[in-house]
Coordinates of C-alpha atoms and ligand atoms in Angstrom, one line a residue:
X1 CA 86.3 111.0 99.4
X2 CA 84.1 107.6 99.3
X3 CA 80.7 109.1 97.3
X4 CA 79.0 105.8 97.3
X5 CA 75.3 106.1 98.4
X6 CA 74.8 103.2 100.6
X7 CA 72.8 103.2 103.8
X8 CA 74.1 103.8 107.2
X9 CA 75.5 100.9 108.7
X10 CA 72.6 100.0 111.3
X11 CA 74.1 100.9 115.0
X12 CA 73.6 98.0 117.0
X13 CA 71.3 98.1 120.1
X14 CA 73.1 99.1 123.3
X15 CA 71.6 96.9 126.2
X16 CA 72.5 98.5 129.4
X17 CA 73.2 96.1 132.2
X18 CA 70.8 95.6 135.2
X19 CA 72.3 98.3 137.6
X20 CA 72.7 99.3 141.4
X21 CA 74.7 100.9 144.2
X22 CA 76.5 99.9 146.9
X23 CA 78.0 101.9 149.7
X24 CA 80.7 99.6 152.1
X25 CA 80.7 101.7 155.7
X26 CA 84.4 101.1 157.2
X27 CA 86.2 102.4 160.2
X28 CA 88.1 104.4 158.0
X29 CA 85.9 104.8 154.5
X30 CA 82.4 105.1 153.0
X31 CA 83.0 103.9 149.5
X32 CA 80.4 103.0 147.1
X33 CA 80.4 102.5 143.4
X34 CA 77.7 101.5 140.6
X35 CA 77.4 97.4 140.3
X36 CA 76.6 95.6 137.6
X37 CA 74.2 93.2 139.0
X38 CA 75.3 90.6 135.8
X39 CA 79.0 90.6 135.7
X40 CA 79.5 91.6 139.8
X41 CA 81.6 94.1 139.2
X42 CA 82.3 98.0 139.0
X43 CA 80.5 99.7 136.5
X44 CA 82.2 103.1 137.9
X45 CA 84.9 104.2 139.7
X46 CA 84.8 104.2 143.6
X47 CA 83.7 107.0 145.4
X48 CA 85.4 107.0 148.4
X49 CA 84.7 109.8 151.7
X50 CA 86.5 109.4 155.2
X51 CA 84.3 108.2 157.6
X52 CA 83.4 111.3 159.9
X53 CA 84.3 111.1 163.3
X54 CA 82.7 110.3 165.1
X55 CA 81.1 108.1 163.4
X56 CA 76.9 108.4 164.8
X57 CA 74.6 107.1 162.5
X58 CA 73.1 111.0 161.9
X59 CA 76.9 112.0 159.9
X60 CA 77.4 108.4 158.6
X61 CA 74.4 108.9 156.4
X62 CA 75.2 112.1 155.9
X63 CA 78.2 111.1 154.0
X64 CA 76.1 108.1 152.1
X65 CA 73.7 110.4 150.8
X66 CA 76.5 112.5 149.3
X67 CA 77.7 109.5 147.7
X68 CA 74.6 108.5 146.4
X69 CA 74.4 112.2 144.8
X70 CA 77.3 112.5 143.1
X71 CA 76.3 109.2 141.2
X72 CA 72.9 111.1 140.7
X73 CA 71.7 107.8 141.3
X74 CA 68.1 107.5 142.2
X75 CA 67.5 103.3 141.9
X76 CA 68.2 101.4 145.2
X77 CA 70.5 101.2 147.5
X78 CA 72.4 98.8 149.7
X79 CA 74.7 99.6 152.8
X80 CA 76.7 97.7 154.6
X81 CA 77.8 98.2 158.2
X82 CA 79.8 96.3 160.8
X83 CA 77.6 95.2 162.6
X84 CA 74.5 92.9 163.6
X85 CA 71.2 94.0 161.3
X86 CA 67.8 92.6 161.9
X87 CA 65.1 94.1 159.7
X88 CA 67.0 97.7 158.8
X89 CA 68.2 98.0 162.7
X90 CA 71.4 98.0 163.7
X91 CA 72.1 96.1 167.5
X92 CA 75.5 95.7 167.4
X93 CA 78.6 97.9 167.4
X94 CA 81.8 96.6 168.1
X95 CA 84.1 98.8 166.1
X96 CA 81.9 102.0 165.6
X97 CA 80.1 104.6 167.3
X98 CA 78.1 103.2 170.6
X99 CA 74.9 104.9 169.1
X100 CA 74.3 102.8 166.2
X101 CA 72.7 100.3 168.9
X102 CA 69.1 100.0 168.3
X103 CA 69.3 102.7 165.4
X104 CA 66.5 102.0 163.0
X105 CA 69.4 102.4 160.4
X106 CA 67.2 101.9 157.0
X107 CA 64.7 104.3 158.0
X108 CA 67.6 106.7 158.8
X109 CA 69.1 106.6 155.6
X110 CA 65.4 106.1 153.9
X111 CA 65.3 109.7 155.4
X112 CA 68.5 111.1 153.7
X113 CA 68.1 109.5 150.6
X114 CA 64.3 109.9 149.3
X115 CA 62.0 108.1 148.4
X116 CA 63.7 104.6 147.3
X117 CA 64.3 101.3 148.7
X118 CA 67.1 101.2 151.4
X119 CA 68.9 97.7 152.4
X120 CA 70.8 97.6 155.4
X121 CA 72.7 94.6 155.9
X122 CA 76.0 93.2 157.7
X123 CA 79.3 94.5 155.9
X124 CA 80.8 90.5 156.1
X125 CA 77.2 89.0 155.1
X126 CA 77.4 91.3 151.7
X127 CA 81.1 90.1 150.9
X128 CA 79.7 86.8 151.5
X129 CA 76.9 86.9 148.7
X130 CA 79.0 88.9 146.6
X131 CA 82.0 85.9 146.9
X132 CA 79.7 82.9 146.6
X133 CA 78.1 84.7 143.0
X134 CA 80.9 85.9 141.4
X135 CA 83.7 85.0 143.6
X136 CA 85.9 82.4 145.4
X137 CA 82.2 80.6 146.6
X138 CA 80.9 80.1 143.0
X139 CA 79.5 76.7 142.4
X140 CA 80.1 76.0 146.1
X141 CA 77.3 73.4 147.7
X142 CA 77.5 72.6 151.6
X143 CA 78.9 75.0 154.1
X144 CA 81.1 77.6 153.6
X145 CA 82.2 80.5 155.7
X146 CA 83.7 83.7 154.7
X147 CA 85.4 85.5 157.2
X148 CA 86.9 89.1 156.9
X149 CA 90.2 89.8 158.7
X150 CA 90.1 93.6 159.0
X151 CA 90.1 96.1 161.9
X152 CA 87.9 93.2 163.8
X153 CA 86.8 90.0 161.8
X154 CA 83.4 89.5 159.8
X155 CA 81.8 85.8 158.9
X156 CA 79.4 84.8 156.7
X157 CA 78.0 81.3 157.0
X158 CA 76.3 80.1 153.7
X159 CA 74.6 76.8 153.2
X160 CA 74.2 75.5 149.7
X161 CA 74.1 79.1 148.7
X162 CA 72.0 80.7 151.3
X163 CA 73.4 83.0 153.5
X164 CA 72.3 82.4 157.6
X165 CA 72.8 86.2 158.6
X166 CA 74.5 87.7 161.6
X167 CA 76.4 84.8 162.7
X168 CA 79.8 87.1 164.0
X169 CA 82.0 84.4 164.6
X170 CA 84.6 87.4 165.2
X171 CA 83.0 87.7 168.5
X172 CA 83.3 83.9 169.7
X173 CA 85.8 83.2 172.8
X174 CA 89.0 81.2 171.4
X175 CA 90.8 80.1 174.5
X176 CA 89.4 82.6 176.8
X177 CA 89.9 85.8 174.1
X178 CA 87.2 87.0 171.3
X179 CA 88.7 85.4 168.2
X180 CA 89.0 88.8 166.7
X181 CA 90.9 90.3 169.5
X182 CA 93.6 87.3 169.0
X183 CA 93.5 87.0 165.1
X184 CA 92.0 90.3 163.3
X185 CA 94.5 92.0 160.8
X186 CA 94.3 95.0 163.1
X187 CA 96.2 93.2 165.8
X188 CA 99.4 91.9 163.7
X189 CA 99.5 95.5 162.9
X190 CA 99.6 96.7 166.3
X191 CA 101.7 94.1 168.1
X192 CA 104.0 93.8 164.9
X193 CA 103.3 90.0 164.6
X194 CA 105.5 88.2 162.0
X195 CA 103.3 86.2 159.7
X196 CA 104.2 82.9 160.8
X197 CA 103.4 84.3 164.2
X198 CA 99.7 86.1 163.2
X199 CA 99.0 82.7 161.1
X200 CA 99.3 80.8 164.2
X201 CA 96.9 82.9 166.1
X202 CA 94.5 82.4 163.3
X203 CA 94.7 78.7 163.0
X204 CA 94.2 78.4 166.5
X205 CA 90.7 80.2 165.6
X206 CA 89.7 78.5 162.2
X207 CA 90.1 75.1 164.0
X208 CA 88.0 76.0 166.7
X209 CA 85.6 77.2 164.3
X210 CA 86.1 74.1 162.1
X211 CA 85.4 72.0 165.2
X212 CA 81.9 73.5 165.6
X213 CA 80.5 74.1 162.1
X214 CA 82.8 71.3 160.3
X215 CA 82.6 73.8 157.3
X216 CA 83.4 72.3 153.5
X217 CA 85.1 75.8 152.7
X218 CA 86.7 78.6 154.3
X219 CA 87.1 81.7 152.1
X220 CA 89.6 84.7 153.9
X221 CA 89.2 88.1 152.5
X222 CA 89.3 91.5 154.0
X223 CA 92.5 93.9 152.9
X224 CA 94.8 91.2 154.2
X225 CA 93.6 88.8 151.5
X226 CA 95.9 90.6 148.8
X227 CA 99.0 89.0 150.6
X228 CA 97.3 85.9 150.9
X229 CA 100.4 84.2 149.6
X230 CA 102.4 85.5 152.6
X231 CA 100.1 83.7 155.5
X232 CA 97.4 80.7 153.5
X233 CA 100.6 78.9 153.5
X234 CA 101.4 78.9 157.1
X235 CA 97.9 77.6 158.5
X236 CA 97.4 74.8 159.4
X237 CA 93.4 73.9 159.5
X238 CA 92.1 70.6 157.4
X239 CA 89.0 72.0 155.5
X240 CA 90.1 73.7 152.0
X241 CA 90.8 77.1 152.4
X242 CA 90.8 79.8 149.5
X243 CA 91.6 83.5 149.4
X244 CA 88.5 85.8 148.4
X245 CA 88.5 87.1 144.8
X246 CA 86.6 90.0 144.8
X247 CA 88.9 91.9 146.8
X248 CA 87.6 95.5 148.3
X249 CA 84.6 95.5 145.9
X250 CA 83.2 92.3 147.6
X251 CA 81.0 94.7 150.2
X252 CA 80.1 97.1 147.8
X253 CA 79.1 94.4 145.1
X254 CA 76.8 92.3 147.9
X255 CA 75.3 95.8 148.8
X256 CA 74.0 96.5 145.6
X257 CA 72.7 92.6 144.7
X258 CA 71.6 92.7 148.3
X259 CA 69.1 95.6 147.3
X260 CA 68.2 94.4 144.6
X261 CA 66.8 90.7 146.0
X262 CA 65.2 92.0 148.7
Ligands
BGC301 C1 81.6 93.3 163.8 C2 80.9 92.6 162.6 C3 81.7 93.0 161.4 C4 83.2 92.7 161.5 C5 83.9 93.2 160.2 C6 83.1 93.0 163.8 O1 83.7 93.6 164.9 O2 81.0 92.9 165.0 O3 79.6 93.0 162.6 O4 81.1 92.2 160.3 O5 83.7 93.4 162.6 O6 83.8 94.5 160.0

């Protein structure tokens, strides 16, 4: 046994990181983790609860404030939907419940979740911030525009870092369909599209979008961003493309810096 009497080895400060939580609400999910704000990642696991159905805004935030409890998390919060926010209200709703049009959607989860600050914001927009920090957008100047290939399609135009919010390019008519009815992963799922077939479909979309913004960067995430090396090949568009980096934390990282700017 080491008798020596020397004195304790002085324990090093531990410096927590600058924390906060973000809840991602999907067709299919709610999931929401701890962030840290520094790094723009995970500082826990997900927590991930099935959307209920139906989906009204009364047992969506339900199943966010049971989220937020299990964290015992009692800092801000930030939320993301799928759809258009101006000033905590939700006015759009083209993949969830009808009812979530004019819902005043930060006071209704301000009432669920006590007395802290609430940030509602566009499920697309947050993977947007959360890219152009820590992600694929990093050091980016000029225009770039995120978009999210998912059950519909999400965009997020930035300019020389700062985001213009709401701008659902999803929803813009590409030769006479919305682009997201013609291009969204959902629909080479349901129609069985080969790749080459669904990356047609979405060129034909990013050049009409690259006509009207002339963008300096398009950045593709959603799930179908983790094969991004089956379909970035096949498109054919001039401005530099690049797959999204942050994967399916991108929405619940944005969330949290999201409530944390504002
Ligand atoms: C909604 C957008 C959303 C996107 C991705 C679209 O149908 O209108 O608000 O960002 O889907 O979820």
């Amino acid at each position: 046994m080491n008798s020596t009497n020397s004195a304790p080895e002085p324990v090093p400060p531990t410096s927590q990181p600058p924390l906060g939580l973000g809840v991602d609400i999907g067709g299919s999910g709610v999931k929401g983790a701890i962030v840290n704000l520094d790094a723009g990642t995970l500082h826990t696991e997900r927590i991930r609860i099935d959307t209920p159905k139906p989906a009204t805004p009364a047992a969506v935030a339900g199943t966010v404030a049971e989220i937020v409890t299990q964290f015992s998390w009692d800092g801000p919060v930030g939320i993301t939907v799928p759809a258009v926010v101006k000033a905590g209200v939700t006015y759009s709703a083209a993949n969830i419940d009808p009812s979530w049009i004019g819902t005043n959607a930060e006071a209704l989860f301000a009432s669920y979740l006590g007395d802290r600050r609430v940030t509602v914001l566009n499920d697309a927009d947050a993977a947007g911030i959360a890219e152009l920090q820590f992600g694929a957008g990093r050091g980016e100047k000029g225009l770039v525009i995120l978009l999210t290939f998912g059950t519909g399609i999400g965009s997020a135009i930035l300019y020389d870092g700062v985001l213009v919010p709401n701008s659902e390019l999803g929803h813009l008519e590409v030769n006479g369909k919305e682009a997201e009815h013609r291009a969204a992963a959902s629909v080479r799922e349901r129609k069985k599209l080969s790749w080459t077939d669904w990356a047609a479909e979405v060129s034909t979309v990013l050049n009409t979008y690259q006509a009207l913004f002339s963008p300096d960067l398009f950045i593709v995430g959603g799930g179908v961003s983790r094969k991004s090396e089956k379909w970035l090949p096949l498109l054919s568009v001039n401005t530099r493309i690049v797959p999204a980096q942050l994967r399916n934390t991108a929405g619940i990282v944005g969330g949290a810096l999201a409530a944390r700017s504002l």
